[in-house]
PDB file of C-alpha atoms in Angstrom:
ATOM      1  CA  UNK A1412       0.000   0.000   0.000  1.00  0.00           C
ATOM      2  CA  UNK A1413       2.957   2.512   0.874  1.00  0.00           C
ATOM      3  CA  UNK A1414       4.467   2.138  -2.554  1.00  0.00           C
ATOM      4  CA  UNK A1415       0.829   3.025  -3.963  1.00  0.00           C
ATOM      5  CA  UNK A1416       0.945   5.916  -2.030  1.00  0.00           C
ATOM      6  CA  UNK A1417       4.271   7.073  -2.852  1.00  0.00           C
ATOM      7  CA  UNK A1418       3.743   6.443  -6.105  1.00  0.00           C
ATOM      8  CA  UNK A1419       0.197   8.897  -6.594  1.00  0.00           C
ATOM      9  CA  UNK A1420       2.663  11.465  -4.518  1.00  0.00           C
ATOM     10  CA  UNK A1421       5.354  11.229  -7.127  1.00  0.00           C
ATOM     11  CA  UNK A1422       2.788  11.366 -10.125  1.00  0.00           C
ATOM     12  CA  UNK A1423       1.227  14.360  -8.695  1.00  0.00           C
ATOM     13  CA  UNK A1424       4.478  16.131  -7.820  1.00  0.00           C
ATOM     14  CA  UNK A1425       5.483  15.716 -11.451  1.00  0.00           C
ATOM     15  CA  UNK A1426       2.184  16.993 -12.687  1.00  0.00           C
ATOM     16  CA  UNK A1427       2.470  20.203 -10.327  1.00  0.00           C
ATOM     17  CA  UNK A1428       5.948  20.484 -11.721  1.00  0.00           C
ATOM     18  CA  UNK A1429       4.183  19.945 -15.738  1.00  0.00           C
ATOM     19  CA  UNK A1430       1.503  22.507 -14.686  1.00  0.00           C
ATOM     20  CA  UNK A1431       3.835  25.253 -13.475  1.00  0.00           C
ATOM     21  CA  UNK A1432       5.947  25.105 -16.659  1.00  0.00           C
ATOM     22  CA  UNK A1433       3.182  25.155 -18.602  1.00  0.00           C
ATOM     23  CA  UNK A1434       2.120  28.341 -17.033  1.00  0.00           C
ATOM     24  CA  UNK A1435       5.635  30.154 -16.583  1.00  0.00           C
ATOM     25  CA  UNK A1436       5.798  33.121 -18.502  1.00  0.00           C
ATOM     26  CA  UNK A1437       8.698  33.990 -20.862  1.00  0.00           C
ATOM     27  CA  UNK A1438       9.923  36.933 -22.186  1.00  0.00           C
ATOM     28  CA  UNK A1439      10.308  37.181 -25.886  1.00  0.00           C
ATOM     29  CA  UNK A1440      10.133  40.828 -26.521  1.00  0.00           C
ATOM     30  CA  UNK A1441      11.021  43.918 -25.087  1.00  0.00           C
ATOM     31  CA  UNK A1442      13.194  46.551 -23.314  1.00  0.00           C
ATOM     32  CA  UNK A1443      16.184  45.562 -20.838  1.00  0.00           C
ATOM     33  CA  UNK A1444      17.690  48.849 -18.927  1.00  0.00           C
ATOM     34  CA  UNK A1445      21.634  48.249 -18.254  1.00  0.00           C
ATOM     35  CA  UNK A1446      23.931  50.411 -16.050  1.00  0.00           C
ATOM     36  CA  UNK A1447      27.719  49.366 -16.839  1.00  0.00           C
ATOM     37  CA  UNK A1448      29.787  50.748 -13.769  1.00  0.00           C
ATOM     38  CA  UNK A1449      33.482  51.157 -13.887  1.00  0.00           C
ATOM     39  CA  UNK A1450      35.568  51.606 -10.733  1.00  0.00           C
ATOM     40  CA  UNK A1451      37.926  54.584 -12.201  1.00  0.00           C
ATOM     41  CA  UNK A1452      40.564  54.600  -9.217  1.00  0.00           C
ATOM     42  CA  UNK A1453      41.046  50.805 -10.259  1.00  0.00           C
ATOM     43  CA  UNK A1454      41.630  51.750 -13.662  1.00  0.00           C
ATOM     44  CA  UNK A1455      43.315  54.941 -13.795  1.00  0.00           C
ATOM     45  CA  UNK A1456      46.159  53.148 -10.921  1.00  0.00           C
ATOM     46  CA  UNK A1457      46.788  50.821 -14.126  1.00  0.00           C
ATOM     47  CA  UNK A1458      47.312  53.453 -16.410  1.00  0.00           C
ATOM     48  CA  UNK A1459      50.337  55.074 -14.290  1.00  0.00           C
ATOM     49  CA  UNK A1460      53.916  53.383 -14.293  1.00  0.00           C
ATOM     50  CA  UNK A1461      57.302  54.450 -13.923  1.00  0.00           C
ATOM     51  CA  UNK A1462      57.750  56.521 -16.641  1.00  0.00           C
ATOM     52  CA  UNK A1463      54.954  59.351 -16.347  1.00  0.00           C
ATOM     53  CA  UNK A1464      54.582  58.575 -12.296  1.00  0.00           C
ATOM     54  CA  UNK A1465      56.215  61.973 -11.870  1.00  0.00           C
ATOM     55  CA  UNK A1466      53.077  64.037 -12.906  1.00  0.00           C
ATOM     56  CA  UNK A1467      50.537  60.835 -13.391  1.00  0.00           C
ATOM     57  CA  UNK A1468      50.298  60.307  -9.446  1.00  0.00           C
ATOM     58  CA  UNK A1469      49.953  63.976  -8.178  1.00  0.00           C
ATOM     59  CA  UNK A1470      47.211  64.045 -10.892  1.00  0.00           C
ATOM     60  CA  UNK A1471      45.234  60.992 -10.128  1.00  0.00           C
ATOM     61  CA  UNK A1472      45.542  62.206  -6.665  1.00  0.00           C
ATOM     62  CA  UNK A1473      43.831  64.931  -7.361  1.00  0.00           C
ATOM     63  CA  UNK A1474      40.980  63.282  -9.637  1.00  0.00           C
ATOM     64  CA  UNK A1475      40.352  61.318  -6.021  1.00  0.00           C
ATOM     65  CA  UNK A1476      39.755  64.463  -4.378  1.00  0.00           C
ATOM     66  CA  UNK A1477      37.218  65.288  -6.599  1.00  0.00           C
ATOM     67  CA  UNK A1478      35.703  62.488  -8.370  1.00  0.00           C
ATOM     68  CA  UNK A1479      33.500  59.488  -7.157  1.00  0.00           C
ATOM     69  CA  UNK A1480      35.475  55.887  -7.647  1.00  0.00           C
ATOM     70  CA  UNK A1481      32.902  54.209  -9.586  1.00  0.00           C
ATOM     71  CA  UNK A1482      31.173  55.919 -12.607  1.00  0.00           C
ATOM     72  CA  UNK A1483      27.935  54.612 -14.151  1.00  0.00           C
ATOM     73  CA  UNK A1484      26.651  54.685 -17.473  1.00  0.00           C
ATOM     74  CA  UNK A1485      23.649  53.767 -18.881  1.00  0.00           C
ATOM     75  CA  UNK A1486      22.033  51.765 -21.997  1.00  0.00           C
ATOM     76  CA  UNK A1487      19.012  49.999 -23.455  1.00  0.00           C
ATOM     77  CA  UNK A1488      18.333  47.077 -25.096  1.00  0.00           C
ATOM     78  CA  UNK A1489      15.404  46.162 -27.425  1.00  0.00           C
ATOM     79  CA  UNK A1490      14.476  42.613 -28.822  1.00  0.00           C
ATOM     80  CA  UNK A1491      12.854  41.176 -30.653  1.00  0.00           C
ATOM     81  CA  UNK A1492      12.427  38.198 -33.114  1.00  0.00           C
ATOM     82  CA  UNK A1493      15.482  36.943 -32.348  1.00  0.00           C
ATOM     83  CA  UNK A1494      17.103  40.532 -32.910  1.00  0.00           C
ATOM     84  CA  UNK A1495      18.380  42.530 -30.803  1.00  0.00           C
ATOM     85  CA  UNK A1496      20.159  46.369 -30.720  1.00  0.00           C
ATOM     86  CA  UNK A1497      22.720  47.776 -27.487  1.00  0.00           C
ATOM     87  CA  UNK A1498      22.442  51.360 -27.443  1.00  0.00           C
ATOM     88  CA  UNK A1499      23.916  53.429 -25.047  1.00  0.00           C
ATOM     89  CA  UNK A1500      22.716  56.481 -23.248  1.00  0.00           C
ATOM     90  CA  UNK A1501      24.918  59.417 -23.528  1.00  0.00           C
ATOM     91  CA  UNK A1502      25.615  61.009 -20.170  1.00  0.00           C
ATOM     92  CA  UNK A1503      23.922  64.451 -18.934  1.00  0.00           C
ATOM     93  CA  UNK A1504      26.987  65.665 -18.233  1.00  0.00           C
ATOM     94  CA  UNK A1505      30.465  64.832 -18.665  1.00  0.00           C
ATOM     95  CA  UNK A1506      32.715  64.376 -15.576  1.00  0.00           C
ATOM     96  CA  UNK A1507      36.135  63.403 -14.729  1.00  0.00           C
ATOM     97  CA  UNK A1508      38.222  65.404 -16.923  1.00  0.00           C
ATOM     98  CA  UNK A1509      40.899  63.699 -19.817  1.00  0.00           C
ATOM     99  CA  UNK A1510      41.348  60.867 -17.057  1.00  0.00           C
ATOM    100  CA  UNK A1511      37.550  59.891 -18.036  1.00  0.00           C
ATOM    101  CA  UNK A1512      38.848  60.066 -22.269  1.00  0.00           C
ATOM    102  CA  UNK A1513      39.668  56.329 -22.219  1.00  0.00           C
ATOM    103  CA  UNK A1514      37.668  53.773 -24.239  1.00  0.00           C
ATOM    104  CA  UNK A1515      37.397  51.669 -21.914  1.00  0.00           C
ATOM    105  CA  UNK A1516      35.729  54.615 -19.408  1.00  0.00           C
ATOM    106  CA  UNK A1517      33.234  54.786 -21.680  1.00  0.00           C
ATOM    107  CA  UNK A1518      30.911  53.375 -24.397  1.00  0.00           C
ATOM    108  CA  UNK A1519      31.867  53.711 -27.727  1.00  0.00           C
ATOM    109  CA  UNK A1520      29.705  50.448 -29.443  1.00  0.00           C
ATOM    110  CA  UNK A1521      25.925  50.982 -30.630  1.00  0.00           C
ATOM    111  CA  UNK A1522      25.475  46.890 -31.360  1.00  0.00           C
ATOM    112  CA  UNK A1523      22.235  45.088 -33.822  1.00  0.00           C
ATOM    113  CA  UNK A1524      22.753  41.580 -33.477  1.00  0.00           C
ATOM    114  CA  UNK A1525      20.493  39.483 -35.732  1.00  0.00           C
ATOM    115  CA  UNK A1526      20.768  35.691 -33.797  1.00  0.00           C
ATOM    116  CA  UNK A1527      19.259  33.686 -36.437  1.00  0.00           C
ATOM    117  CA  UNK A1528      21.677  34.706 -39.008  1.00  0.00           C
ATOM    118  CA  UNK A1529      24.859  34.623 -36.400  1.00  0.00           C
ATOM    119  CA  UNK A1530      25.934  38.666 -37.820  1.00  0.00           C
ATOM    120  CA  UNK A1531      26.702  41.249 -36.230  1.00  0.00           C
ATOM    121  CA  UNK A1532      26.517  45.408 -37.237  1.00  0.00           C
ATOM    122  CA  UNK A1533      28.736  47.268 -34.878  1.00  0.00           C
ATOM    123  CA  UNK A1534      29.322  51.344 -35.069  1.00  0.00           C
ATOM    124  CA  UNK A1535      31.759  51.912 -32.928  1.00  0.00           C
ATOM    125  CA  UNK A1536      33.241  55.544 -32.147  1.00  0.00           C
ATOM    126  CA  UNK A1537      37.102  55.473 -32.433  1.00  0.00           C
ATOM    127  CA  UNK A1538      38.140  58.752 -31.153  1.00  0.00           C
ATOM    128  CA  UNK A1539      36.727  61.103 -34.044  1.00  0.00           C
ATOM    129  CA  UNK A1540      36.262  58.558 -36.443  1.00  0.00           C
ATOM    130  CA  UNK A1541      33.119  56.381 -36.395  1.00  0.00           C
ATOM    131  CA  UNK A1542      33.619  52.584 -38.086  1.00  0.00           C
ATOM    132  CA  UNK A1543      30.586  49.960 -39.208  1.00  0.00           C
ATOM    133  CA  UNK A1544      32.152  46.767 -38.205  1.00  0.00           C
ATOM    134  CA  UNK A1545      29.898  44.139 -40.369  1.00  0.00           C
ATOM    135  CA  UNK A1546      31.136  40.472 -38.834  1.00  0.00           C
ATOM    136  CA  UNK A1547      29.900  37.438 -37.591  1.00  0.00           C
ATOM    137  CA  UNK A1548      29.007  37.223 -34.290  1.00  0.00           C
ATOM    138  CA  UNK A1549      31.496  36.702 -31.517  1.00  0.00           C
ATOM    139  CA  UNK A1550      32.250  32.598 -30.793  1.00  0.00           C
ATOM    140  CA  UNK A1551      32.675  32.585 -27.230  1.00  0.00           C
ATOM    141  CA  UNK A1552      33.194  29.193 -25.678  1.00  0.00           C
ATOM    142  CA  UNK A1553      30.895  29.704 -22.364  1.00  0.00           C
ATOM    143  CA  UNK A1554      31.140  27.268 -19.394  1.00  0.00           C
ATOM    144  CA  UNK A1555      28.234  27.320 -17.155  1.00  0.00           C
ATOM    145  CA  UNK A1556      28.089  26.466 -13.709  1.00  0.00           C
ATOM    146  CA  UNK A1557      25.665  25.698 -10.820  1.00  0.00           C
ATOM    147  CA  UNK A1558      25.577  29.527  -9.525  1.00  0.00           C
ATOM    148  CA  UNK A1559      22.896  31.645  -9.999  1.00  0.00           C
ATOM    149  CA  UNK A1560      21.788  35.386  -8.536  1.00  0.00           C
ATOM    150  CA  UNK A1561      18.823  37.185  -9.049  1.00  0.00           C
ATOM    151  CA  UNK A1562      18.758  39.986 -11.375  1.00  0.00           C
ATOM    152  CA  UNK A1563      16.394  42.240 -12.221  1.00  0.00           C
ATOM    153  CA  UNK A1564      13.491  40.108 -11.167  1.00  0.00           C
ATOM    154  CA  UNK A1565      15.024  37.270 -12.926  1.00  0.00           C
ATOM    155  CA  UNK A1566      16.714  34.058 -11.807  1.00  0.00           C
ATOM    156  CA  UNK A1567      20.350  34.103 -13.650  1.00  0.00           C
ATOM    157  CA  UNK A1568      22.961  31.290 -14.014  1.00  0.00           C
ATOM    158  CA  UNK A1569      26.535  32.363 -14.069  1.00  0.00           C
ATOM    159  CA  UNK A1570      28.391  31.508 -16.617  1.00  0.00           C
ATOM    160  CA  UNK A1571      32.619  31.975 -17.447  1.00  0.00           C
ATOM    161  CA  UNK A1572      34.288  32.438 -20.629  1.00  0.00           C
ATOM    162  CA  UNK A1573      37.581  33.984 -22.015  1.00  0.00           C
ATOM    163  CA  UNK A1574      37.059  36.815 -24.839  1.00  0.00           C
ATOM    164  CA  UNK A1575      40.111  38.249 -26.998  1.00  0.00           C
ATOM    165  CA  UNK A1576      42.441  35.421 -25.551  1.00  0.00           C
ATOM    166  CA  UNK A1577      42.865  37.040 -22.330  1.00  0.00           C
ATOM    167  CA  UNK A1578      39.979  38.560 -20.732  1.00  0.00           C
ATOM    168  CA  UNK A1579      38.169  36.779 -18.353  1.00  0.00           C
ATOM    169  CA  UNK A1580      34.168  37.286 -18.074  1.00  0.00           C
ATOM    170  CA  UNK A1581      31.655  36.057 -15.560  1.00  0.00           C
ATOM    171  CA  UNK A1582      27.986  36.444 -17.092  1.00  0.00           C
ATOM    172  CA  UNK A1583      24.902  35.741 -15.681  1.00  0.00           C
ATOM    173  CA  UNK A1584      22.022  34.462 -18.139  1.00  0.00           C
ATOM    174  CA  UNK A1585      18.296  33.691 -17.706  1.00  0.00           C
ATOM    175  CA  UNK A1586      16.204  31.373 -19.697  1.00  0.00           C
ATOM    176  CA  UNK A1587      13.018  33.266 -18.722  1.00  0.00           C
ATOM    177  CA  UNK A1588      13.914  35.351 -21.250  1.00  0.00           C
ATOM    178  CA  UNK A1589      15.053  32.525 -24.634  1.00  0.00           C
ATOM    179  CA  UNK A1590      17.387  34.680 -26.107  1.00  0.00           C
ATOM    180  CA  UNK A1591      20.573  34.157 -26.591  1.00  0.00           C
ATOM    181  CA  UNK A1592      21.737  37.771 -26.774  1.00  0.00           C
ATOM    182  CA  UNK A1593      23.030  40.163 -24.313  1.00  0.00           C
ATOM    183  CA  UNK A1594      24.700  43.514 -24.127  1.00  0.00           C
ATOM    184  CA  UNK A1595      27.409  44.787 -25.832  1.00  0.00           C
ATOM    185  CA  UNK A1596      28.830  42.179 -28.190  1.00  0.00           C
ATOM    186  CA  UNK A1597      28.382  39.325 -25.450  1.00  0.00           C
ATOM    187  CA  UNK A1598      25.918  36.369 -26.661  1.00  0.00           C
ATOM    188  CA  UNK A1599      25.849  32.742 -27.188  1.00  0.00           C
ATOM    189  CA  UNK A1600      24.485  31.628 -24.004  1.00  0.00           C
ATOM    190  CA  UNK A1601      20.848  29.698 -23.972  1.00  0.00           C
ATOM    191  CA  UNK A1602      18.795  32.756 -22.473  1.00  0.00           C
ATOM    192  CA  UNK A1603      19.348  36.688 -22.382  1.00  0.00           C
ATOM    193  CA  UNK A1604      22.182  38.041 -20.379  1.00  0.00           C
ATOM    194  CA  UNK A1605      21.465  40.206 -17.650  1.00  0.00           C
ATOM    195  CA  UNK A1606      24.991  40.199 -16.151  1.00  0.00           C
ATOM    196  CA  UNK A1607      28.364  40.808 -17.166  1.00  0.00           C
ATOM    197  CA  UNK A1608      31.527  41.634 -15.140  1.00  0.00           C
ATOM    198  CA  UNK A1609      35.044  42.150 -16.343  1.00  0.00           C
ATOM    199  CA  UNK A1610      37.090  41.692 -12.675  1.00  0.00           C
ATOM    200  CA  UNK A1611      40.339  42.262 -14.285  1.00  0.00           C
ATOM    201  CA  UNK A1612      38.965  45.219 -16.140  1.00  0.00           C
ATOM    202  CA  UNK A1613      37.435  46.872 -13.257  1.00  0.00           C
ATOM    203  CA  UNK A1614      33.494  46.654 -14.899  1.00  0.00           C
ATOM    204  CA  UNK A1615      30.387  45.430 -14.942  1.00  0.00           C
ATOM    205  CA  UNK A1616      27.234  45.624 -17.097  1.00  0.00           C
ATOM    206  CA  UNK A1617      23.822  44.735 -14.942  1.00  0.00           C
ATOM    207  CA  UNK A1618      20.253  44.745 -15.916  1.00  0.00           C
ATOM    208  CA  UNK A1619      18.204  47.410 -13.350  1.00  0.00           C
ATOM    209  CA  UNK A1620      15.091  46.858 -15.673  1.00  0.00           C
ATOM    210  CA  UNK A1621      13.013  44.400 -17.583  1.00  0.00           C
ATOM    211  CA  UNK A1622       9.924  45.455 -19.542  1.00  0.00           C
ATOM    212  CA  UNK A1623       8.039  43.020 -21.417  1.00  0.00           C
ATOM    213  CA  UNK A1624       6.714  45.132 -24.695  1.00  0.00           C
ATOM    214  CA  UNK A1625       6.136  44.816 -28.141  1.00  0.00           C
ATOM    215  CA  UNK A1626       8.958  46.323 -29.981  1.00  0.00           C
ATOM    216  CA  UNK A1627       8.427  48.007 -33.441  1.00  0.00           C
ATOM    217  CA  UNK A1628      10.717  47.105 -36.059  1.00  0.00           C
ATOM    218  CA  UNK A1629      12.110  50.776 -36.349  1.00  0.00           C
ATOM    219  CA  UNK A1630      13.329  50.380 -32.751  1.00  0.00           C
ATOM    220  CA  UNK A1631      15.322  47.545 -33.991  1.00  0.00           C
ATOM    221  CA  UNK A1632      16.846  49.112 -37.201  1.00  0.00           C
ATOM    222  CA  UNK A1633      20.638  48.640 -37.291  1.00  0.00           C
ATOM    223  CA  UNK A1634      23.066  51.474 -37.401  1.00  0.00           C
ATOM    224  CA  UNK A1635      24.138  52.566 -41.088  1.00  0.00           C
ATOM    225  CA  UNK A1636      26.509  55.609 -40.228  1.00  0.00           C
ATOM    226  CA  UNK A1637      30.428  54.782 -40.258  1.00  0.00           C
ATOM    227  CA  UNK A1638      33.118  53.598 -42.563  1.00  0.00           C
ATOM    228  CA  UNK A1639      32.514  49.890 -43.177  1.00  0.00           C
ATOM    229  CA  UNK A1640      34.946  47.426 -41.713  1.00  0.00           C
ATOM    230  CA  UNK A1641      35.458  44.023 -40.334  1.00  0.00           C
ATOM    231  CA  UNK A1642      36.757  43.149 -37.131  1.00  0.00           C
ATOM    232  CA  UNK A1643      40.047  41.971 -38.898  1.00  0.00           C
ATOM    233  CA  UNK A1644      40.380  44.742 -40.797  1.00  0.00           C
ATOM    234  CA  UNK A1645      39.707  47.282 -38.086  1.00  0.00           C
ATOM    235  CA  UNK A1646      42.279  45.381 -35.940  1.00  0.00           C
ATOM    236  CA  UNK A1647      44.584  45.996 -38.743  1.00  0.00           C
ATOM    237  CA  UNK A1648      43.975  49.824 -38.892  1.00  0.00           C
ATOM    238  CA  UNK A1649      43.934  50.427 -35.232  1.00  0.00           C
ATOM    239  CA  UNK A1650      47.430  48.523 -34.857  1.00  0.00           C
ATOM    240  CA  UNK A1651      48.705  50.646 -37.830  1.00  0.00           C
ATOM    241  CA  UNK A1652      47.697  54.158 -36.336  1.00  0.00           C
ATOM    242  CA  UNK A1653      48.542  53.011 -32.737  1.00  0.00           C
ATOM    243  CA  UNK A1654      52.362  51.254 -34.229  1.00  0.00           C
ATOM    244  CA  UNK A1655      54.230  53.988 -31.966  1.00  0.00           C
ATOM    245  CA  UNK A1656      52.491  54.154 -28.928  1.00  0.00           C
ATOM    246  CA  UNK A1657      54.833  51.821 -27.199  1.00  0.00           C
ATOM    247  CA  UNK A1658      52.566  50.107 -23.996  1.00  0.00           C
ATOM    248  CA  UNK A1659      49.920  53.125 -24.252  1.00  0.00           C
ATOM    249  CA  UNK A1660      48.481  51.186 -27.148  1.00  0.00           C
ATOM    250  CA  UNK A1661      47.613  48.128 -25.488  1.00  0.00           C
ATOM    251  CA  UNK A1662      44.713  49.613 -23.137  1.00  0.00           C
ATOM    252  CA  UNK A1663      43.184  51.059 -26.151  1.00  0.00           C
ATOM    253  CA  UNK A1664      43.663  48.245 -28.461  1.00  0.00           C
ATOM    254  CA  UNK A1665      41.615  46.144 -25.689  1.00  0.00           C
ATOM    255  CA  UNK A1666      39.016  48.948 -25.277  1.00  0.00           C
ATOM    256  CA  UNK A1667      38.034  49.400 -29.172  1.00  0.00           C
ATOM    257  CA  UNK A1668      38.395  45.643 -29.805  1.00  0.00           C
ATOM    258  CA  UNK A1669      36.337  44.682 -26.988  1.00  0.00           C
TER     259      UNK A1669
END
């Protein structure tokens, strides 16, 4: 008789269990608010070394005295039909001074990623120039693990991956939301991304927002404006223009290839 009973109480937990994914709601369209917040003291100290220390360190001293540590910008994403477009928001008002110039301070990609097709159309601002990179979309070999956070109202699994052969990201998907996309150029995982940090980089790019909308196709128009480029070739240029920076190159080079 027990083994009757335990089996009706397995059946009807697996029905509950039927019922409630039945009845879960996904998102498949919509608006996802991001704040990407960089911790400036962390990156500026990286920036300084022996040779400019001299007038470097009594300057970033002084940017300490007057500037907050982290700085937060702000950025939307629409999807749609297996599309999706990163835009960022530009800033009110601009703070920090030439320390607050680098790339990697700020956000220099507008991204339309169409999933189904696995391309990518990038304009990207490259200090007064602005370039269409038209590629495929980035492979990134994601391993996912057990972890998960809440973000945003959503339940996220955490995820790890290497990106441009050294730098290591944590990102934190949900599969509330089946799409594989995320912000910036970061995709490729089975659900949206609400979370990405960079700890060696001193960032991170979090969801604050999730609104479930219909999105108009205009809203997910890719950029056109820039000169048209790939990722190699752009690579090429910036490495060409950058040739005699000595080490000052390499920050950028990360920040523009990113």
């Amino acid at each position: 008789m027990k083994y009757i009973i335990l089996t009706i109480i397995v059946l009807f937990a697996l029905d509950c269990n039927t019922l409630f994914a039945q009845n879960k709601h996904f998102t498949e369209n919509g608006t996802i608010t991001f704040e990407k917040t960089i911790n400036m003291y962390a990156l500026l100290e990286k920036q300084i070394n022996k040779d400019d220390e001299s007038y470097m360190r009594p300057a970033f001293e002084s940017y300490k005295k007057n500037q907050k540590q982290f700085k937060v910008l702000k950025s939307t994403l629409n999807f749609a039909n297996n599309k999706t477009l990163y835009t960022p928001i530009e800033p009110e008002t601009a703070t920090g001074g030439f320390f607050s110039d680098s790339p990697m301070a700020g956000q220099v990609n507008t991204v339309f990623t169409d999933l189904s097709a696995s391309m990518v159309t990038n304009q990207k601002k490259v200090f007064e120039e602005t370039f269409l990179v038209k590629d495929s979309t980035r492979k990134i070999n994601w391993k996912i693990t057990t972890e998960t956070r809440e973000i945003a109202g959503y339940t996220c699994r955490r995820a790890n991956a290497l990106v441009l052969d050294s730098i290591y990201v944590v990102a934190f998907y949900t599969d509330e939301i089946p799409v594989s996309g995320g912000p910036e150029l970061f995709s490729g995982l089975p659900g949206m991304i609400l979370g990405v940090a960079l700890p060696h980089e001193n960032m991170t790019w979090f969801a604050t927002k999730v609104t479930d909308m219909p999105i108009e196709d205009k809203a997910l128009a890719p950029p056109k404006k820039g000169k048209q480029v790939t990722n190699k070739s752009l690579y090429t240029t910036l490495t060409s223009v950058m040739k005699n920076w000595g080490e000052y190159a390499k920050p950028y080079l990360k920040a523009f290839m990113l």
